[in-house]
JSON list of C-alpha atoms and ligand atoms in Angstrom, two decimals:
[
{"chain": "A", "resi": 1, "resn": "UNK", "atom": "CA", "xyz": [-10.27, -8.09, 10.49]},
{"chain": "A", "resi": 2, "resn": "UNK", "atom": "CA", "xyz": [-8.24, -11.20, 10.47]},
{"chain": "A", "resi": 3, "resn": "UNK", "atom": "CA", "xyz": [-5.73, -11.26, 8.52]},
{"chain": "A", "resi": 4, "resn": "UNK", "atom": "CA", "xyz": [-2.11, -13.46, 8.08]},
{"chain": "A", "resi": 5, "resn": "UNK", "atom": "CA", "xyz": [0.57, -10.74, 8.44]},
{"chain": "A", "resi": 6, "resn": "UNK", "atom": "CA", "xyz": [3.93, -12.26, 7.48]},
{"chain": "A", "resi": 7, "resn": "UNK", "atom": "CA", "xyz": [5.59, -12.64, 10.29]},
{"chain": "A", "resi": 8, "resn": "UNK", "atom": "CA", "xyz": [9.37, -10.74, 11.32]},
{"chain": "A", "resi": 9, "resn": "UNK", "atom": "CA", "xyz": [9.96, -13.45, 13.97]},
{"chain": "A", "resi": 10, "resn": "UNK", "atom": "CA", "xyz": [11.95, -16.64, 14.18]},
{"chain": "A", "resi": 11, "resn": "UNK", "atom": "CA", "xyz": [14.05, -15.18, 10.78]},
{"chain": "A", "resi": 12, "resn": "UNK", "atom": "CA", "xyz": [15.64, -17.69, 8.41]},
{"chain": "A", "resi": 13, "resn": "UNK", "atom": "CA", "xyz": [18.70, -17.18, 7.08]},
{"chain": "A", "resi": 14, "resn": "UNK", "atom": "CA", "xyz": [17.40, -15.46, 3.63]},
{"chain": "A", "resi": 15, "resn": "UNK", "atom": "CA", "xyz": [16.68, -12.71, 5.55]},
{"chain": "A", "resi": 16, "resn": "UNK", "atom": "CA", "xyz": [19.91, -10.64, 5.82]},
{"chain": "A", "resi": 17, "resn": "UNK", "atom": "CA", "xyz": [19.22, -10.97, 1.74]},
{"chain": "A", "resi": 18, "resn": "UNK", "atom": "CA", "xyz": [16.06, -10.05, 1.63]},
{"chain": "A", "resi": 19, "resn": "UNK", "atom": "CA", "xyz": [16.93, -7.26, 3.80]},
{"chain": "A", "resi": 20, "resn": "UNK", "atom": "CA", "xyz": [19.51, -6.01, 1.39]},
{"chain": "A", "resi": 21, "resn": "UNK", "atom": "CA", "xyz": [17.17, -6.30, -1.37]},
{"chain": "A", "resi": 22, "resn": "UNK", "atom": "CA", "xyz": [14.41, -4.22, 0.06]},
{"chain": "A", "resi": 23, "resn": "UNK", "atom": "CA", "xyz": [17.29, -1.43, 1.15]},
{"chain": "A", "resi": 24, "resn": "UNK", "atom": "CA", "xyz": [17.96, -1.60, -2.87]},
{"chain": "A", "resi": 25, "resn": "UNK", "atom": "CA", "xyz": [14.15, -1.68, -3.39]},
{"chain": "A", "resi": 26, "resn": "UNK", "atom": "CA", "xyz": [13.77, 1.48, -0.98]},
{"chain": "A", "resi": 27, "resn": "UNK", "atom": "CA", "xyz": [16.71, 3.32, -2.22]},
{"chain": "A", "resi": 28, "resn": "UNK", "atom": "CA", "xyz": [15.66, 3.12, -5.68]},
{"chain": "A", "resi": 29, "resn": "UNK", "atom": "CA", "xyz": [12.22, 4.13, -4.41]},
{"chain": "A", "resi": 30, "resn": "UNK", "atom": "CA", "xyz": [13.51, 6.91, -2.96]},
{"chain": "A", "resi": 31, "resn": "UNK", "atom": "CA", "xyz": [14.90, 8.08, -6.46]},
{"chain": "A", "resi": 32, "resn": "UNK", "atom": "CA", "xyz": [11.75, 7.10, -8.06]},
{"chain": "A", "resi": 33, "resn": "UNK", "atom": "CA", "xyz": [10.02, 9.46, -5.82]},
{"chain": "A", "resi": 34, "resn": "UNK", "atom": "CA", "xyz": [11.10, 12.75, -7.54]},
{"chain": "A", "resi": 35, "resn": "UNK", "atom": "CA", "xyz": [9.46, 11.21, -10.87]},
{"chain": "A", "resi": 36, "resn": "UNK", "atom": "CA", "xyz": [5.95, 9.98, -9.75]},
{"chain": "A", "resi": 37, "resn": "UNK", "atom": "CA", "xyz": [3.05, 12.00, -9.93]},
{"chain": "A", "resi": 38, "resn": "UNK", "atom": "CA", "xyz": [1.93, 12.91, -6.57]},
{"chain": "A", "resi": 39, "resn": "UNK", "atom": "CA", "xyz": [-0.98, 15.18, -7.63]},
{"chain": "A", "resi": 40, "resn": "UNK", "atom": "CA", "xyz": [-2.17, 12.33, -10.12]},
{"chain": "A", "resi": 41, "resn": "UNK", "atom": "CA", "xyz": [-1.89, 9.39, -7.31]},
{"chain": "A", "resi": 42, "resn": "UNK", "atom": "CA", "xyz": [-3.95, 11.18, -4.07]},
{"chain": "A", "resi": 43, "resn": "UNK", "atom": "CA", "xyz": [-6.33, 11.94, -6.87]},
{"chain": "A", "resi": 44, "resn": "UNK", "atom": "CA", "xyz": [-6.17, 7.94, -7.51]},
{"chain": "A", "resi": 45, "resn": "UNK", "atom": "CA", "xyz": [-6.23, 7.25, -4.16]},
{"chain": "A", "resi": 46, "resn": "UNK", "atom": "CA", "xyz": [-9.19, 9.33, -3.39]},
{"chain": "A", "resi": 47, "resn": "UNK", "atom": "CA", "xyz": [-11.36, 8.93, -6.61]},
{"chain": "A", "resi": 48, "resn": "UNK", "atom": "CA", "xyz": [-10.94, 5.08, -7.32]},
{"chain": "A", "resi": 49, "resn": "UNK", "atom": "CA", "xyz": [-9.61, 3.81, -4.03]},
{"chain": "A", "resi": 50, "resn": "UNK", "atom": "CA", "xyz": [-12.29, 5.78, -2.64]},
{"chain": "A", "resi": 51, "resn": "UNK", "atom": "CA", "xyz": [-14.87, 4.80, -4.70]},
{"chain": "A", "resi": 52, "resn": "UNK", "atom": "CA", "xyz": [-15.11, 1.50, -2.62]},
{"chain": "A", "resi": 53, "resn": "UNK", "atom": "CA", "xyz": [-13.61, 2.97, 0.47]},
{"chain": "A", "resi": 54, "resn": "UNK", "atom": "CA", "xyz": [-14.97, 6.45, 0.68]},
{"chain": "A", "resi": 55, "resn": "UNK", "atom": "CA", "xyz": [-14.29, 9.38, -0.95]},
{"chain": "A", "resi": 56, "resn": "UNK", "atom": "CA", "xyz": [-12.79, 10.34, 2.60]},
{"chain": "A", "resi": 57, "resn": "UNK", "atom": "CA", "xyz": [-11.34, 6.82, 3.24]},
{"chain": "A", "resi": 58, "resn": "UNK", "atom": "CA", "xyz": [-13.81, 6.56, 6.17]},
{"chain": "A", "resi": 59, "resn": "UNK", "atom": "CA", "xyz": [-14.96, 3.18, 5.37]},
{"chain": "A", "resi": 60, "resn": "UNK", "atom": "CA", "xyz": [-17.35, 2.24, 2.79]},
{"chain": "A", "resi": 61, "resn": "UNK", "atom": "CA", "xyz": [-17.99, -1.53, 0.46]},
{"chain": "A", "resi": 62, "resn": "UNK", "atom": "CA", "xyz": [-13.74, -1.64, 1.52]},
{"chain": "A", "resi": 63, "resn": "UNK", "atom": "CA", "xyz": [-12.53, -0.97, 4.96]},
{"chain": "A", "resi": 64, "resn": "UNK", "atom": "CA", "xyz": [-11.39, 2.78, 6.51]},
{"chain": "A", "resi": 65, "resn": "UNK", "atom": "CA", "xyz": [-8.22, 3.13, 4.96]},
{"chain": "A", "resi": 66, "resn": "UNK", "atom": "CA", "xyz": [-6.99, 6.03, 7.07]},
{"chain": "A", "resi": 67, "resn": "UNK", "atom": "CA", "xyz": [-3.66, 5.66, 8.60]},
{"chain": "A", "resi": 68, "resn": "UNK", "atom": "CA", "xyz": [-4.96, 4.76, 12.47]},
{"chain": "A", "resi": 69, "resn": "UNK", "atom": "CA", "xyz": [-6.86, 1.97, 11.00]},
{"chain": "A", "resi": 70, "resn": "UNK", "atom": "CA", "xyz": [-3.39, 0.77, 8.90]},
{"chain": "A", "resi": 71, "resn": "UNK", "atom": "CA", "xyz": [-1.48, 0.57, 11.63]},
{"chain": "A", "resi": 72, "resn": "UNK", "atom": "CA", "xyz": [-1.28, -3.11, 11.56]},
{"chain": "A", "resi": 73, "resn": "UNK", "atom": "CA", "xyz": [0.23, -2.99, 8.46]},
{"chain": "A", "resi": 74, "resn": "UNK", "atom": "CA", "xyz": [3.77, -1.97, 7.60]},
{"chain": "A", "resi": 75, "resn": "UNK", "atom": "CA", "xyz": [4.36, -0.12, 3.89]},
{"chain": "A", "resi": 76, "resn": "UNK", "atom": "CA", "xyz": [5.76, -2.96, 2.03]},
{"chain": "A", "resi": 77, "resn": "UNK", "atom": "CA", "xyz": [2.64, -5.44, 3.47]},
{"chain": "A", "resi": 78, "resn": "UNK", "atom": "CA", "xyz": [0.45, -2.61, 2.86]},
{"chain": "A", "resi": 79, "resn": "UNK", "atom": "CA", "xyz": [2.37, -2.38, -0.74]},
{"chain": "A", "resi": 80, "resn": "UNK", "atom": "CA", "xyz": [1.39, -6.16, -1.47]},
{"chain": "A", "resi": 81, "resn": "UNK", "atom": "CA", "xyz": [-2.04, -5.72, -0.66]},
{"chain": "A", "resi": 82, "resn": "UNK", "atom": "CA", "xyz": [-2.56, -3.11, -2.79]},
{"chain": "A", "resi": 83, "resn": "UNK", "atom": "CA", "xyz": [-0.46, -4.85, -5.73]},
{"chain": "A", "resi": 84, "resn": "UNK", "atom": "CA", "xyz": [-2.43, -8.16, -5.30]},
{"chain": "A", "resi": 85, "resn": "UNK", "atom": "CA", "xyz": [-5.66, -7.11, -3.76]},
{"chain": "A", "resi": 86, "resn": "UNK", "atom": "CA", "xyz": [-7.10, -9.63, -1.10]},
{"chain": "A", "resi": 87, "resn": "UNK", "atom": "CA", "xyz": [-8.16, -12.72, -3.19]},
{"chain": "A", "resi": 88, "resn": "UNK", "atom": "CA", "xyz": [-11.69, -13.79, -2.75]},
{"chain": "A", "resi": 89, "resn": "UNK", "atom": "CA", "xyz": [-12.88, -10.49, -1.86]},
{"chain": "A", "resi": 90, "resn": "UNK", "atom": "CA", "xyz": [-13.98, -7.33, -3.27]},
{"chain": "A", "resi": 91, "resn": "UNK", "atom": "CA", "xyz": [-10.25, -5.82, -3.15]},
{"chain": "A", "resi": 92, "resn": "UNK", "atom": "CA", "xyz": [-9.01, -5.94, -6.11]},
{"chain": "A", "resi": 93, "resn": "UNK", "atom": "CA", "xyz": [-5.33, -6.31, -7.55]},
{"chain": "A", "resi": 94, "resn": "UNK", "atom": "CA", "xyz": [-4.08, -2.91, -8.88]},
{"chain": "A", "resi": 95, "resn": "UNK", "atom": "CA", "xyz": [-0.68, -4.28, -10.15]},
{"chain": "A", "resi": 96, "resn": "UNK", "atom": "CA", "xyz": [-2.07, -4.60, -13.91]},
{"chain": "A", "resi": 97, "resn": "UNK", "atom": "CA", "xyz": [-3.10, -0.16, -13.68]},
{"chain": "A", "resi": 98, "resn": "UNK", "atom": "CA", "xyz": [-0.36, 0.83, -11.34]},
{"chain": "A", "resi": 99, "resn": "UNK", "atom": "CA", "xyz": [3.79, 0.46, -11.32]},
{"chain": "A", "resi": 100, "resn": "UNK", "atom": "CA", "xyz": [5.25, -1.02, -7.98]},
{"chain": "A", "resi": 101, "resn": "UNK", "atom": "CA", "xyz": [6.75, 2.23, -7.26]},
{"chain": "A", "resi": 102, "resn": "UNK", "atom": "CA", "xyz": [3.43, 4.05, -7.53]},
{"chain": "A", "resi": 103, "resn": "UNK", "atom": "CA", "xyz": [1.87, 1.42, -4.89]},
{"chain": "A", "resi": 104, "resn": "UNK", "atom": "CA", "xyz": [4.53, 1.93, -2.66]},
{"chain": "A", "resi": 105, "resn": "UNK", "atom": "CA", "xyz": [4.35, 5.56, -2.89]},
{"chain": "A", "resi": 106, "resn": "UNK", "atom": "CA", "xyz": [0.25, 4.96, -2.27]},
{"chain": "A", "resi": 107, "resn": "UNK", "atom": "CA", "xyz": [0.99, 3.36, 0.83]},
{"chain": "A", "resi": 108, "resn": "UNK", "atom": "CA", "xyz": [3.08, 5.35, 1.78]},
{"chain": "A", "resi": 109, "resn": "UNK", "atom": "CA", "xyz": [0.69, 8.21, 1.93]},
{"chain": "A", "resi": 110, "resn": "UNK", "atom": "CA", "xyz": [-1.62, 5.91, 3.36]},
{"chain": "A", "resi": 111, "resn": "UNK", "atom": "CA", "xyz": [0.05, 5.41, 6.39]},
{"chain": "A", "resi": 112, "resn": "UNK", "atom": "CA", "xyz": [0.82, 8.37, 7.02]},
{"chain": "A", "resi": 113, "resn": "UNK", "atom": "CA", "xyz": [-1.99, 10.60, 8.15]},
{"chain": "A", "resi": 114, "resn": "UNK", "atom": "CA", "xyz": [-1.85, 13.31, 5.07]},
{"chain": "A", "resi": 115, "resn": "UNK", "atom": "CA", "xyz": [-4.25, 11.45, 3.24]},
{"chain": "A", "resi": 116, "resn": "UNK", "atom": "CA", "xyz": [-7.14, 12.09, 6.27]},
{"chain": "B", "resi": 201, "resn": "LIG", "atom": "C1", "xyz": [-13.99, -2.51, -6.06]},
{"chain": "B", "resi": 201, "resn": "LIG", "atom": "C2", "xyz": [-13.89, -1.98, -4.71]},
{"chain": "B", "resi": 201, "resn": "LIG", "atom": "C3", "xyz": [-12.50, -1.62, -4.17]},
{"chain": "B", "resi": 201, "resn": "LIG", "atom": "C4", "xyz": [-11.59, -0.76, -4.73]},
{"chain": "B", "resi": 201, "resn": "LIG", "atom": "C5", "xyz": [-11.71, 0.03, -6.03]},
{"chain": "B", "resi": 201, "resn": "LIG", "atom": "C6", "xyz": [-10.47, -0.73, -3.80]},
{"chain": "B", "resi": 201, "resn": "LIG", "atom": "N1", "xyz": [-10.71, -1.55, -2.73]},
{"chain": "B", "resi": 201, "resn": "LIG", "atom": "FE1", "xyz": [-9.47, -1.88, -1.15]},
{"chain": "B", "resi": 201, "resn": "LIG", "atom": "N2", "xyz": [-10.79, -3.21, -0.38]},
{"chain": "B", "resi": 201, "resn": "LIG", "atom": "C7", "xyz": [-12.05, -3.47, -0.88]},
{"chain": "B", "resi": 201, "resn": "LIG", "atom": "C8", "xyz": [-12.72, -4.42, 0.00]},
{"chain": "B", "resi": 201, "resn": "LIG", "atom": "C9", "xyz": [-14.14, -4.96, -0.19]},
{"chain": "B", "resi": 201, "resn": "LIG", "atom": "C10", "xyz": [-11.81, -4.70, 1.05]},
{"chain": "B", "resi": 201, "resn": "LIG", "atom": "C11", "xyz": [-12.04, -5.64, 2.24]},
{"chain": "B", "resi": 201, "resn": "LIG", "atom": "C12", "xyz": [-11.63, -7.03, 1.83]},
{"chain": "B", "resi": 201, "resn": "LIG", "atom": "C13", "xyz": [-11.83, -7.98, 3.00]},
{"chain": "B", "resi": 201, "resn": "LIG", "atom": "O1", "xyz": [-12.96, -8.38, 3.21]},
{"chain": "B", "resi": 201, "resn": "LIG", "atom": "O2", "xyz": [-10.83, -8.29, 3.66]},
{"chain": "B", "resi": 201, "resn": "LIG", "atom": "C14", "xyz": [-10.61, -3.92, 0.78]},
{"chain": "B", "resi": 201, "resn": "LIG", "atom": "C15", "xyz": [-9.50, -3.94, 1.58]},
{"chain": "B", "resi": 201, "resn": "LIG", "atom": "C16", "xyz": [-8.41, -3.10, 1.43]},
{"chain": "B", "resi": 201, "resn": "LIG", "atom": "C17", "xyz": [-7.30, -3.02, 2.33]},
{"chain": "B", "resi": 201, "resn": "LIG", "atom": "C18", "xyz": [-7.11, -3.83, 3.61]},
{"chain": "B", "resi": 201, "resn": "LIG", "atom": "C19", "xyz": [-7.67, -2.99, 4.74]},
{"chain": "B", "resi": 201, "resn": "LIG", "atom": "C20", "xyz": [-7.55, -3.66, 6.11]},
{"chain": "B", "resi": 201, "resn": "LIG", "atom": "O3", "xyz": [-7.85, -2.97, 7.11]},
{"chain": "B", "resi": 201, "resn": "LIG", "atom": "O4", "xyz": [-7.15, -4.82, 6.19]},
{"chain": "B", "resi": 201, "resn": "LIG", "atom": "C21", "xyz": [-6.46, -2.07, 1.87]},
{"chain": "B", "resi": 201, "resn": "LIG", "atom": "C22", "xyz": [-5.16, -1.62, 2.50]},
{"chain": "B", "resi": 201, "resn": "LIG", "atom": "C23", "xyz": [-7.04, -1.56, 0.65]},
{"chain": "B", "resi": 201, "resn": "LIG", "atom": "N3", "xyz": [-8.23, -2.21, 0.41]},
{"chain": "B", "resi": 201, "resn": "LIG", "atom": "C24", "xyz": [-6.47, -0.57, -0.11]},
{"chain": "B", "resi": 201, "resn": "LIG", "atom": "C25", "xyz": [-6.99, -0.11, -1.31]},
{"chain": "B", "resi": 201, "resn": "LIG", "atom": "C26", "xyz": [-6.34, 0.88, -2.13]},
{"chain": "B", "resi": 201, "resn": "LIG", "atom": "C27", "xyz": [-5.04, 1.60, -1.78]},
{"chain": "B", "resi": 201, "resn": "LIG", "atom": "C28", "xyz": [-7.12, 1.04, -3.23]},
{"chain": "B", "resi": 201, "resn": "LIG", "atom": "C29", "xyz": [-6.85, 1.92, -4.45]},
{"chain": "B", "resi": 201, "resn": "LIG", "atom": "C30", "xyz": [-5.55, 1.75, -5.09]},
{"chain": "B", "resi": 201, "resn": "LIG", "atom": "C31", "xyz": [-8.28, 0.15, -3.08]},
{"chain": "B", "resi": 201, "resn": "LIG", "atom": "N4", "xyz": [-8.17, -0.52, -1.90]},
{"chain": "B", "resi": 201, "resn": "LIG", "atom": "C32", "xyz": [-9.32, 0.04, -3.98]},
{"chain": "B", "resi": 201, "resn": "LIG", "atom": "C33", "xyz": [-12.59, -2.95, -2.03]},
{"chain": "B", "resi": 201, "resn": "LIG", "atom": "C34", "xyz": [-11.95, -2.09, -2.92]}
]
């Protein structure tokens, strides 16, 4: 599927900031971990997610969302997508239901290959 990834390349000089900000943004994450609801997001990921995508995130109206078929995607792309949705499609934007922490945490398991 083609998509615009943001591009890591050719860097401006914002980026050592924005660097510093996501290291904030992932340690905090990292705290915020031991509070989310694990249990309560797979079952998210697998009932609503999957009720586009397959209840087995094999493919379905959305895409196959299991981790070999992410792996163009890093988590805090993958994070974006899922906060925003992919406009003009189906996909839609989860930010107003879910925290950012919780999408994070969602693509997180996403990518890697528990969710299968
Ligand atoms: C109402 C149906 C629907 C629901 C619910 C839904 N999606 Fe999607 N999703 C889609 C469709 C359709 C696409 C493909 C959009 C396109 O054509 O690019 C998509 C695309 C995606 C993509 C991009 C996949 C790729 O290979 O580029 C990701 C990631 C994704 N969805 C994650 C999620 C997650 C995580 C959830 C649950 C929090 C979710 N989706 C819920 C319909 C849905």
């Amino acid at each position: 599927m083609a998509r615009v990834i943001p591009s890591y390349c050719g860097l401006p000089a914002w980026t050592s900031r924005a660097f510093l900000t996501t290291a904030v943004l992932v340690a905090t994450s990292a705290l915020a971990a031991d509070v989310l609801d694990g249990n309560a997001l797979k079952r998210l990921v697998h009932q609503d997610c999957g009720s586009c995508h397959g209840l087995s995130l094999k493919g379905g109206l959305g895409p196959d969302l299991r981790s070999k078929s992410l792996d163009h995607y890093d988590a805090d792309v993958l994070t974006d997508v899922i906060l925003d949705g992919i406009p003009g499609t189906a996909m839609p934007p989860w930010r107003p239901l879910i925290s950012e922490e919780e999408a994070e945490w969602i693509a997180r398991y996403l990518l890697e290959s528990e969710a299968q």
